[in-house]
Tab-separated table of C-alpha atoms and ligand atoms in Angstrom:
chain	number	residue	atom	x	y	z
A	1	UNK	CA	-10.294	16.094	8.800
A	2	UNK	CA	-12.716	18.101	6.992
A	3	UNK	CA	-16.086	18.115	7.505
A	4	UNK	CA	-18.080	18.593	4.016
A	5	UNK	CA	-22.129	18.942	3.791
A	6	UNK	CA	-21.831	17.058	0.715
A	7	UNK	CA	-21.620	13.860	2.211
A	8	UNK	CA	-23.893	11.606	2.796
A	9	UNK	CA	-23.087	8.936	4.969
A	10	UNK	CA	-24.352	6.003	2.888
A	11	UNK	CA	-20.564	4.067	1.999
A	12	UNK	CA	-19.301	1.385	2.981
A	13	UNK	CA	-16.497	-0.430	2.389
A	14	UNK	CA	-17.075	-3.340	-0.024
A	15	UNK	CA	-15.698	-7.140	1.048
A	16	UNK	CA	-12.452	-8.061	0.269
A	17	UNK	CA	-14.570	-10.740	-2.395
A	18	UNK	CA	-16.304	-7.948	-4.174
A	19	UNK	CA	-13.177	-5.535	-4.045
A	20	UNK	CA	-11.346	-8.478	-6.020
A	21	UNK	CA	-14.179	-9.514	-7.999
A	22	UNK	CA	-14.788	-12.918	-6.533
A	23	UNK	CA	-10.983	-13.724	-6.132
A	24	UNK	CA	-9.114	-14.535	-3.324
A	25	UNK	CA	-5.652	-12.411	-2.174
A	26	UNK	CA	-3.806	-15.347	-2.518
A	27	UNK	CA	-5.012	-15.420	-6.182
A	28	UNK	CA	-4.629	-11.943	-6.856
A	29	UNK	CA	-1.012	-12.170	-5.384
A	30	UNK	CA	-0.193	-15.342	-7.806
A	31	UNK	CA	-1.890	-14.092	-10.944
A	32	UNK	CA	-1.881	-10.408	-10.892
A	33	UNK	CA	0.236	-8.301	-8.957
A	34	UNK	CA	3.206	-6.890	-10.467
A	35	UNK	CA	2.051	-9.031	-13.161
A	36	UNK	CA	-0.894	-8.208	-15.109
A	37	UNK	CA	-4.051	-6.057	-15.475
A	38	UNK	CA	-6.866	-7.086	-13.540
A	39	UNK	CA	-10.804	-5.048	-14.484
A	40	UNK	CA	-13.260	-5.812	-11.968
A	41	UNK	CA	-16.921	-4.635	-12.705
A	42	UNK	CA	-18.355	-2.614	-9.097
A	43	UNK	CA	-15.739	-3.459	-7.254
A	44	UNK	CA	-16.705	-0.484	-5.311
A	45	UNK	CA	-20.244	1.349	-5.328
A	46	UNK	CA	-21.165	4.352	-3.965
A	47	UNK	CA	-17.957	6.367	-4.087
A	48	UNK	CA	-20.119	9.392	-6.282
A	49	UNK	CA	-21.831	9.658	-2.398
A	50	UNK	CA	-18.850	9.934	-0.764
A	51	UNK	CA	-17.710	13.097	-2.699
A	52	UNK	CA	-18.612	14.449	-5.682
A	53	UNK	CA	-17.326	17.225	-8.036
A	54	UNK	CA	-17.891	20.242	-5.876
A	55	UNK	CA	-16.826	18.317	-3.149
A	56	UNK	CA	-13.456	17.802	-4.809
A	57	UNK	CA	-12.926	21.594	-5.339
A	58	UNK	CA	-13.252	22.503	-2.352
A	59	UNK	CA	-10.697	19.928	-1.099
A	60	UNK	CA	-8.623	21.294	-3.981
A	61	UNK	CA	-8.640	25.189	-2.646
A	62	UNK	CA	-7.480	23.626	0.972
A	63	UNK	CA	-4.250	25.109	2.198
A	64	UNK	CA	-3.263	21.300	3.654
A	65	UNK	CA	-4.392	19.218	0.229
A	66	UNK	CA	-1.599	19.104	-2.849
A	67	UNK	CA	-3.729	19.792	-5.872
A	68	UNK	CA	-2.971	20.489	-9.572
A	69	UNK	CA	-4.766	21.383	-12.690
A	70	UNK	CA	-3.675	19.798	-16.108
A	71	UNK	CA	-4.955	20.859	-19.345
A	72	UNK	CA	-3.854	21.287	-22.847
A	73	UNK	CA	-2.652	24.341	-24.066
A	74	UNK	CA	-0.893	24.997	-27.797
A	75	UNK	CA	-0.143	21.810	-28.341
A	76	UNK	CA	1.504	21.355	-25.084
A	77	UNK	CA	0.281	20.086	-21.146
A	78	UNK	CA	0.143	22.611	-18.510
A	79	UNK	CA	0.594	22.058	-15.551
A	80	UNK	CA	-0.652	24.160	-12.567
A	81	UNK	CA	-0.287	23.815	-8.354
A	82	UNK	CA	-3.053	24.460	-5.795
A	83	UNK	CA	-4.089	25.450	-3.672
A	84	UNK	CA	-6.587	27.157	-5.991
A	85	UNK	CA	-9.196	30.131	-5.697
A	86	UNK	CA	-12.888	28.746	-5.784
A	87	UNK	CA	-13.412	31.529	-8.540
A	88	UNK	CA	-10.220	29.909	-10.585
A	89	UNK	CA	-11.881	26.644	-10.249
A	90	UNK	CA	-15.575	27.861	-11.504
A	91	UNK	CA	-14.453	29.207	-14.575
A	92	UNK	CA	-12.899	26.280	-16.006
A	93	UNK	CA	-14.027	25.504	-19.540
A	94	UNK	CA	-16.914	22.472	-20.327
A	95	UNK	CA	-14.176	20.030	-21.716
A	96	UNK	CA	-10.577	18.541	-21.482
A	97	UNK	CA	-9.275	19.320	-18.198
A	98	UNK	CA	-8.287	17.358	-14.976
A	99	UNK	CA	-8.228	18.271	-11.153
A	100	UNK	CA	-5.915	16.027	-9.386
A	101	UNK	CA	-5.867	16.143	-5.504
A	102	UNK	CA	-3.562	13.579	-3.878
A	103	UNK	CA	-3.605	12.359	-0.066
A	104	UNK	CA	-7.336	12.130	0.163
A	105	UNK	CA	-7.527	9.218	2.504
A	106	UNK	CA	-5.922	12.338	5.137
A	107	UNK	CA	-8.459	14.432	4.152
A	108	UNK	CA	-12.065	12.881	3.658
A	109	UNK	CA	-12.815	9.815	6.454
A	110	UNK	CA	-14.539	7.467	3.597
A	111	UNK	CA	-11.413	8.042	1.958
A	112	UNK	CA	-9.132	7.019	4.598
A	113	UNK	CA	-11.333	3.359	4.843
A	114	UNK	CA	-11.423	3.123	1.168
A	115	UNK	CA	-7.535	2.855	1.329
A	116	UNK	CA	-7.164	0.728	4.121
A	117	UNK	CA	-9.528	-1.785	2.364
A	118	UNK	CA	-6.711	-2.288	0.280
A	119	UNK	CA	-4.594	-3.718	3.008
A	120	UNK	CA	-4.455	-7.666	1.948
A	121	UNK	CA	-1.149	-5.773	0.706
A	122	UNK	CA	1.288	-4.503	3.511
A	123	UNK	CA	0.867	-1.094	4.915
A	124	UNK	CA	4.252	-0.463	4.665
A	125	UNK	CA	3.744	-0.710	0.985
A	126	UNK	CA	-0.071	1.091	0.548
A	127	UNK	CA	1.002	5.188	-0.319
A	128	UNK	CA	-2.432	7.307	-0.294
A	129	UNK	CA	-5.893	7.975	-2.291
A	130	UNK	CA	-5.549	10.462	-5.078
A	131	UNK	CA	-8.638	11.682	-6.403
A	132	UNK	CA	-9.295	12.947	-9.870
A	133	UNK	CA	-12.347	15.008	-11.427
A	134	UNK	CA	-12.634	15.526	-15.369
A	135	UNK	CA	-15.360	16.889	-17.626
A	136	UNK	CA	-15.537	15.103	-20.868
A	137	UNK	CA	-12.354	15.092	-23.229
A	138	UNK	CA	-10.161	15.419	-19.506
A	139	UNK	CA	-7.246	13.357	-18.951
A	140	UNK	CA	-3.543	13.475	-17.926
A	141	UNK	CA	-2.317	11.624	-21.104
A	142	UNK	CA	-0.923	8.521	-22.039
A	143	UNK	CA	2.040	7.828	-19.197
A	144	UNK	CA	3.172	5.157	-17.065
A	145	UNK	CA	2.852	5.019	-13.151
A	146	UNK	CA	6.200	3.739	-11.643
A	147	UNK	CA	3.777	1.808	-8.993
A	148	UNK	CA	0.805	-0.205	-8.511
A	149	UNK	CA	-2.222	1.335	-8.932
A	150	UNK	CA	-6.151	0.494	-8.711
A	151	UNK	CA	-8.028	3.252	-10.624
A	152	UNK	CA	-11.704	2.897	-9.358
A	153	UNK	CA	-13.887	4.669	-11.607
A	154	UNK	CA	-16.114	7.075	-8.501
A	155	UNK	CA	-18.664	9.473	-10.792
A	156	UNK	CA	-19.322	9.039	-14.693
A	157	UNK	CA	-17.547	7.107	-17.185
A	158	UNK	CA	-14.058	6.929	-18.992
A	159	UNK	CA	-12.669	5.392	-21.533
A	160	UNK	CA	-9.195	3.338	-20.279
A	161	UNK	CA	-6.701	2.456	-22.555
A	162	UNK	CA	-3.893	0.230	-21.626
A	163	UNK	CA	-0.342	-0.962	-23.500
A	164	UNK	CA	2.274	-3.560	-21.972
A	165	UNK	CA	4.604	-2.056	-24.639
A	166	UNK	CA	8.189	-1.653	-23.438
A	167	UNK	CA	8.778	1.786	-25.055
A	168	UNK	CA	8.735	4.091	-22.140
A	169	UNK	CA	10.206	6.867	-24.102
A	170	UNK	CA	8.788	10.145	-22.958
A	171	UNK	CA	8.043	13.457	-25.040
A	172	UNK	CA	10.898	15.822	-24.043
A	173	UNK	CA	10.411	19.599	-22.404
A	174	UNK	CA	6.548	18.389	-20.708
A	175	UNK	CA	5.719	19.070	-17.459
A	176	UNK	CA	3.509	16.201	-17.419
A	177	UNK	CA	5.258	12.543	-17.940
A	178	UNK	CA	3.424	11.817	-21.528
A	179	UNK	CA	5.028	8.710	-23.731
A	180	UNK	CA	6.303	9.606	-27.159
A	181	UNK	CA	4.353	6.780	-28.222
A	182	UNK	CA	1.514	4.814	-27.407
A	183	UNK	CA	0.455	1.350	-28.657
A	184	UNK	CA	-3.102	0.605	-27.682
A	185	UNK	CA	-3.615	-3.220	-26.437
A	186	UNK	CA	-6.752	-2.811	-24.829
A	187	UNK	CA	-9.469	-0.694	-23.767
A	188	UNK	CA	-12.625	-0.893	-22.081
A	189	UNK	CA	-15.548	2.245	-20.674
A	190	UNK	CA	-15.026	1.987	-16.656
A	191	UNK	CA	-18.804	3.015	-15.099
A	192	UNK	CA	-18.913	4.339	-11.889
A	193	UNK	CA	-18.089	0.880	-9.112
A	194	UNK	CA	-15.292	-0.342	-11.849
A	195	UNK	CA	-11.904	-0.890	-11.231
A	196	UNK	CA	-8.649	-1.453	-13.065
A	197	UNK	CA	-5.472	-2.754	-11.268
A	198	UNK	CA	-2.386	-1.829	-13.650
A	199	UNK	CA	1.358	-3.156	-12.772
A	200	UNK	CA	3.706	-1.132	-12.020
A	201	UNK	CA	5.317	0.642	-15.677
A	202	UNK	CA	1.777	-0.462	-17.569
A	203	UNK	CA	1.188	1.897	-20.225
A	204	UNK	CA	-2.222	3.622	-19.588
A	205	UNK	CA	-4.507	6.264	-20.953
A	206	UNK	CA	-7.827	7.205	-19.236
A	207	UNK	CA	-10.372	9.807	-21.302
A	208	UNK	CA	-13.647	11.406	-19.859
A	209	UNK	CA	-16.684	10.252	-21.731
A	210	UNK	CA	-18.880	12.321	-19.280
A	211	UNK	CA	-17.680	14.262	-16.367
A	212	UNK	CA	-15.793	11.728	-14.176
A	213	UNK	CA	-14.191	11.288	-10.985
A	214	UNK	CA	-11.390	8.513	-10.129
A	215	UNK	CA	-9.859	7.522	-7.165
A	216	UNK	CA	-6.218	6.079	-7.704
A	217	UNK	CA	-4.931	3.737	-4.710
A	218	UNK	CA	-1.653	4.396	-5.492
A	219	UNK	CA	1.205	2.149	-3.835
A	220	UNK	CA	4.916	2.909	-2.903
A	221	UNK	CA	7.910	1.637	-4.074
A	222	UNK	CA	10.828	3.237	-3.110
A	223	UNK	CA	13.839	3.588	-6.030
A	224	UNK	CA	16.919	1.946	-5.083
A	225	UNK	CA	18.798	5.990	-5.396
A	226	UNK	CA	16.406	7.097	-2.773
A	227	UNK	CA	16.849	4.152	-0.572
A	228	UNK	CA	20.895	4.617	-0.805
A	229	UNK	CA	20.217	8.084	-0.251
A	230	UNK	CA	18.228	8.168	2.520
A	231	UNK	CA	20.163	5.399	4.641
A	232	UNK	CA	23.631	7.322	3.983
A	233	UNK	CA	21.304	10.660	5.556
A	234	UNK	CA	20.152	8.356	7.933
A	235	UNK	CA	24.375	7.009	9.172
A	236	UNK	CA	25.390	10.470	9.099
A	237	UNK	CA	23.680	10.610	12.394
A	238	UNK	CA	24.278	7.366	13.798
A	239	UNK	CA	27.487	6.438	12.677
A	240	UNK	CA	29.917	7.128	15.639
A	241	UNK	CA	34.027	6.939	14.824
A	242	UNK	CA	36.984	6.860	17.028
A	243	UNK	CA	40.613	8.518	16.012
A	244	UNK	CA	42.012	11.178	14.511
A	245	UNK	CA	44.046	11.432	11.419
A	246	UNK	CA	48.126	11.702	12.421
A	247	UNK	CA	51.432	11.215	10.316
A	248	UNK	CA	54.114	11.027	12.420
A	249	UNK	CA	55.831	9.528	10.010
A	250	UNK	CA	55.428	12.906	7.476
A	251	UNK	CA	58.514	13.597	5.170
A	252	UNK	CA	59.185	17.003	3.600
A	253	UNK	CA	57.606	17.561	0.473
A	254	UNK	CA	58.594	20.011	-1.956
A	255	UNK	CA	55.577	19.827	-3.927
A	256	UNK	CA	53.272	20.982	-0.656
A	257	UNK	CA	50.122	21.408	-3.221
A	258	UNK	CA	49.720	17.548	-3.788
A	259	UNK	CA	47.940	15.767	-1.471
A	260	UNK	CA	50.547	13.178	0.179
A	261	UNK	CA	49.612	9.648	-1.152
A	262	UNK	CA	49.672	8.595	2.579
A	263	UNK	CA	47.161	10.733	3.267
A	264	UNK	CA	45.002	9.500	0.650
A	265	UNK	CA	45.882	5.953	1.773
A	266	UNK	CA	45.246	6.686	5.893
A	267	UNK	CA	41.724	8.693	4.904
A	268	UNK	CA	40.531	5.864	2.805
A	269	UNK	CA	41.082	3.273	5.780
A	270	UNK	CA	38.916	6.031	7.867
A	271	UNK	CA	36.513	6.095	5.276
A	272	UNK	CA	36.474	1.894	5.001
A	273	UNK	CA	35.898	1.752	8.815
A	274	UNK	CA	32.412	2.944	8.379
A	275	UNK	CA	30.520	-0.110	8.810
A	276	UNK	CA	26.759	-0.849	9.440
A	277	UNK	CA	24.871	-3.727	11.073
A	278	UNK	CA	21.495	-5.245	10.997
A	279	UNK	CA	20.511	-3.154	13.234
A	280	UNK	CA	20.931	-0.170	11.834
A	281	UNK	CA	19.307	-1.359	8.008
A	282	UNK	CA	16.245	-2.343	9.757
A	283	UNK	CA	16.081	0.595	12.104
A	284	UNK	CA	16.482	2.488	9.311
A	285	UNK	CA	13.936	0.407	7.130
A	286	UNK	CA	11.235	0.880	10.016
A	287	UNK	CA	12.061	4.435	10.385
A	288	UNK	CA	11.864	4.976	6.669
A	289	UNK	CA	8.662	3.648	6.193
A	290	UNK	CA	6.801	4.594	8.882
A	291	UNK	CA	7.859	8.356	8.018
A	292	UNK	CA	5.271	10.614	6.946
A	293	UNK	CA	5.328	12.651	3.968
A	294	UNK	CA	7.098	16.374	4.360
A	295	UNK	CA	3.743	17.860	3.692
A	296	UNK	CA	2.224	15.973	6.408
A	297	UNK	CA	1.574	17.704	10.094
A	298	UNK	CA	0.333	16.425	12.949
A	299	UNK	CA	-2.618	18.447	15.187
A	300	UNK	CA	-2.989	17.539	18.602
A	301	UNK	CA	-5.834	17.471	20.199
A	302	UNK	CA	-6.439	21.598	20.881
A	303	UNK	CA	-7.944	20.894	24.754
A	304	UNK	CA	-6.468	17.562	25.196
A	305	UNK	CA	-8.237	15.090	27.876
A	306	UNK	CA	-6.363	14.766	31.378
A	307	UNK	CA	-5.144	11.344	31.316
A	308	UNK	CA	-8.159	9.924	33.433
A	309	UNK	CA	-10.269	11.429	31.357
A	310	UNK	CA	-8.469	9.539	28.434
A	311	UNK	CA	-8.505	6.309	30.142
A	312	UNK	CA	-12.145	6.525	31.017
A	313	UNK	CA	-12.701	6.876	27.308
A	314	UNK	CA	-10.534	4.451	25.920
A	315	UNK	CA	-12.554	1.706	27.914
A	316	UNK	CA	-16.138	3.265	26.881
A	317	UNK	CA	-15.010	4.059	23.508
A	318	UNK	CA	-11.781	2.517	22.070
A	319	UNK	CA	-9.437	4.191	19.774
A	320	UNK	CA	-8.088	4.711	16.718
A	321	UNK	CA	-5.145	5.856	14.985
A	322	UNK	CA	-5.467	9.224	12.838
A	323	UNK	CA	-5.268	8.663	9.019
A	324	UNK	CA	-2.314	10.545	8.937
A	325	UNK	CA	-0.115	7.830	10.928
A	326	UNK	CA	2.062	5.167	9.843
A	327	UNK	CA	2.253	2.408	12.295
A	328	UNK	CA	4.661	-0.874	11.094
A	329	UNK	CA	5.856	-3.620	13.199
A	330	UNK	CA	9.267	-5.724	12.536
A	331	UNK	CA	9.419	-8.597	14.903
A	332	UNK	CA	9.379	-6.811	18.495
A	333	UNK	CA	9.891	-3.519	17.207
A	334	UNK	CA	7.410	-0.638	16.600
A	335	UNK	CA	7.846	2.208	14.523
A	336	UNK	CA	5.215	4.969	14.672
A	337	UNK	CA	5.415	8.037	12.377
A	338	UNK	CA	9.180	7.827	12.174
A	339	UNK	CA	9.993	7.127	15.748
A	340	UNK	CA	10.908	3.440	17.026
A	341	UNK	CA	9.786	2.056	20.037
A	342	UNK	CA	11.101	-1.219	21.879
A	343	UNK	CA	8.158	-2.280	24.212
A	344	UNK	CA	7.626	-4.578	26.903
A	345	UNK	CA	6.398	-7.896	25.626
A	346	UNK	CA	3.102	-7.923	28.077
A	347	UNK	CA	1.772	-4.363	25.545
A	348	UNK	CA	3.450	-5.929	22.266
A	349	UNK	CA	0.265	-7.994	21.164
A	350	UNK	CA	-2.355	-4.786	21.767
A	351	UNK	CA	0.588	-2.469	19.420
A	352	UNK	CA	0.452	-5.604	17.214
A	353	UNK	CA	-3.521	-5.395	16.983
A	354	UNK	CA	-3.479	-1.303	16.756
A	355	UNK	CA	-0.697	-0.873	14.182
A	356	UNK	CA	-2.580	-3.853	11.698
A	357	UNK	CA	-6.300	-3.082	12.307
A	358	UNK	CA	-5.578	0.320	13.430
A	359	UNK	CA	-7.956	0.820	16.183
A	360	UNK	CA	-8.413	-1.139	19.532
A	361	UNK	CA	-11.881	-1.387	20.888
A	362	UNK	CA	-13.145	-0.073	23.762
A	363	UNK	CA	-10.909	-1.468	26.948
A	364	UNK	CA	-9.423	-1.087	30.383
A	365	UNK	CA	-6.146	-1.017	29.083
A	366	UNK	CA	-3.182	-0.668	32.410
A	367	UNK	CA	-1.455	2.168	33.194
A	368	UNK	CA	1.802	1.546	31.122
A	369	UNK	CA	0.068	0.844	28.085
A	370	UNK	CA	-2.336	4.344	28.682
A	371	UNK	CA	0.755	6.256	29.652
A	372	UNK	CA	1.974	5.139	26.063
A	373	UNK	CA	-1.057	5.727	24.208
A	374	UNK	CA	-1.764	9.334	26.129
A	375	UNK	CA	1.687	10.266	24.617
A	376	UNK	CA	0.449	9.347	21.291
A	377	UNK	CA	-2.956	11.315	21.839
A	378	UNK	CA	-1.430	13.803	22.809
A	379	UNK	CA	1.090	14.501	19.806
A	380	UNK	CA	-2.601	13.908	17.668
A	381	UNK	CA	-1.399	10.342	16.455
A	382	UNK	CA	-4.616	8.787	17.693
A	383	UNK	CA	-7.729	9.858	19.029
A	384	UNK	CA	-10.292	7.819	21.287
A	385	UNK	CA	-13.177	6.118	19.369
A	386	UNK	CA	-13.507	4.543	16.503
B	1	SIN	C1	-6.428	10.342	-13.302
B	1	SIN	O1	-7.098	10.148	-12.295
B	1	SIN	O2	-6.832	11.048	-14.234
B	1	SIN	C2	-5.075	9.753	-13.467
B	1	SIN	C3	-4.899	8.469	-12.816
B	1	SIN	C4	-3.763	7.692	-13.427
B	1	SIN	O3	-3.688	7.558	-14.629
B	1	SIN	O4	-2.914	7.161	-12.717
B	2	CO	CO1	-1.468	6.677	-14.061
């Protein structure tokens, strides 16, 4: 992760009670999720110490962040991709632009515990911490977010529209997704602490009043195209058929440019013979989820600890698992950044405890279960302490 002199190591994490603004999950679940919009006054301070502005530039001119700049022009949005030049960046007019970076949580450490606060919802459903700065007049326009999202206003103020109108029509030949048409329902000025939880397809519109920073939680929710997709990708290398097509039975054709009807008929039954199991959906599923993003690479650790070195500081220090890893359970199986694992039932409480609180404190863990979590070290899935 980077390391930026312009933090200041002052934020924590708010309570789950102040996140939700004196609710309880179980409430939030039942009233608001997929449901309704929820505004919670400082759900979380601080966030203008964590990063700030410059802060977000420079994260936006990293080779390893995905950035973009939206702005007006003619009439029209443009859209542009970082990385960007510092110099690009300082030159930017006093009004109506945004700066987008996306995957912050793998980027900034505060980040990567701001997102994980959020995990009264599943893991396997959290996505990543997109950060936005915009001087007065900045926005991305009125749209629609095909997820959940909790926009938590970080720096400033801005002015939040919302609509629950069911015209998702979008203006044609944009780069950015803008609606055609947008009926305002409500609106309120978010200072920095505030947050606003918006359903998934809420119609939403968020405009600087002063220059303003906010940090989207942004969830995933995977289209049923992309799920058929991925799982046919996903047979292609498991699926494993017998036989060969014959036709002993082949008559003389005198049309030899049709394809014989028996053909057809035989290639279909091959084709029908695919079949898939359980176990292959929910490999599949665990796979699939605990995937990281293409963008995302792993760095092991450049003069890696012998292994009793490792051990000796897993039981003064504990470990935990770099932001960039996805670690899921489903029943006795664990998936870790795309790879499954099947382990014996004496470690399968300690994965249990790493993959949901994603660290383990500091312990004398046995040989089997170090050998395991070396591996993992090694490949720059984890590191020791917390
Ligand atoms: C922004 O941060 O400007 C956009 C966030 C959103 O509307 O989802
Ligand atoms: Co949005």
């Amino acid at each position: 992760m980077t390391k930026r002199n312009r933090v200041r190591k002052t934020f924590a994490v708010p309570e789950l009670k102040t996140l939700l603004g004196g609710i309880s999950p179980r409430q939030f679940f039942a009233e608001y999720w997929q449901k309704k919009p929820l505004l919670v006054r400082q759900a979380v301070p601080n966030l203008d110490q964590v990063l700030d502005g410059q802060g977000l530039f420079d994260l936006a001119c990293q080779e390893d962040a995905e950035s973009r700049l939206v702005r007006p022009v003619r009439g029209n949005w443009q859209r542009q991709l970082g990385p960007f030049e510092p110099e690009q960046l300082a030159c930017l007019p006093k009004k109506d632009w945004s700066l987008l970076v996306s995957g912050v949580n793998m980027l900034v450490p505060e980040g990567d515990a701001l997102l994980n606060a959020f995990n009264f919802a599943p893991y396997a459903r959290l996505d990543d911490l997109m950060v936005s700065f915009a001087p007065p007049g900045g926005g991305v326009g009125p749209h629609f977010d095909s997820y959940d999202v909790f926009l938590i206003q970080g720096l400033g103020r801005r002015r939040w529209e919302i609509s629950g109108q069911d015209d998702l029509e979008l203006v044609d030949d944009c780069p950015l997704r803008i609606l055609k048409r947008f009926r305002v329902d409500q609106s309120w000025e978010l200072e920095a602490g505030d947050m606003l939880y918006l359903p998934p397809k809420y119609a939403h519109n968020g405009v600087a009043l002063t220059d303003c920073m906010t940090w989207s939680i942004g969830f995933r929710a995977p289209s049923a195209q992309e799920m058929a997709t991925e799982f046919l990708v996903y047979m292609q290398d498991s699926v494993c058929m017998d036989g060969l097509y014959a036709d002993p039975d082949l008559g003389y054709s005198r049309q030899p440019g049709k394809i014989p009807g028996l053909m057809v008929d035989r290639l279909k039954d091959m084709i029908r013979a695919i079949r898939w199991t359980d176990h292959d959906m929910e490999d599949f599923i665990g796979r699939y989820l605990s995937d990281p993003k293409p963008n995302v690479f792993f760095e092991p650790p450049a003069r890696p600890a012998s292994f009793t070195r490792f051990h000796k500081l897993t039981c003064e220090r504990g470990l935990s698992l770099d932001a960039r890893s996805r670690m899921l359970y489903l029943g006795r199986i664990f998936f870790v950044n795309g790879e499954r694992l099947e382990a014996e039932q004496e470690i399968r409480p300690k994965l249990r405890q790493l993959a949901d609180q994603r660290q383990l404190p500091p312990a004398a863990f046995d040989e089997v279960f170090t050998s395991l979590l070396y591996e993992w070290y090694r490949a720059g899935y984890l590191q020791t302490g917390r």
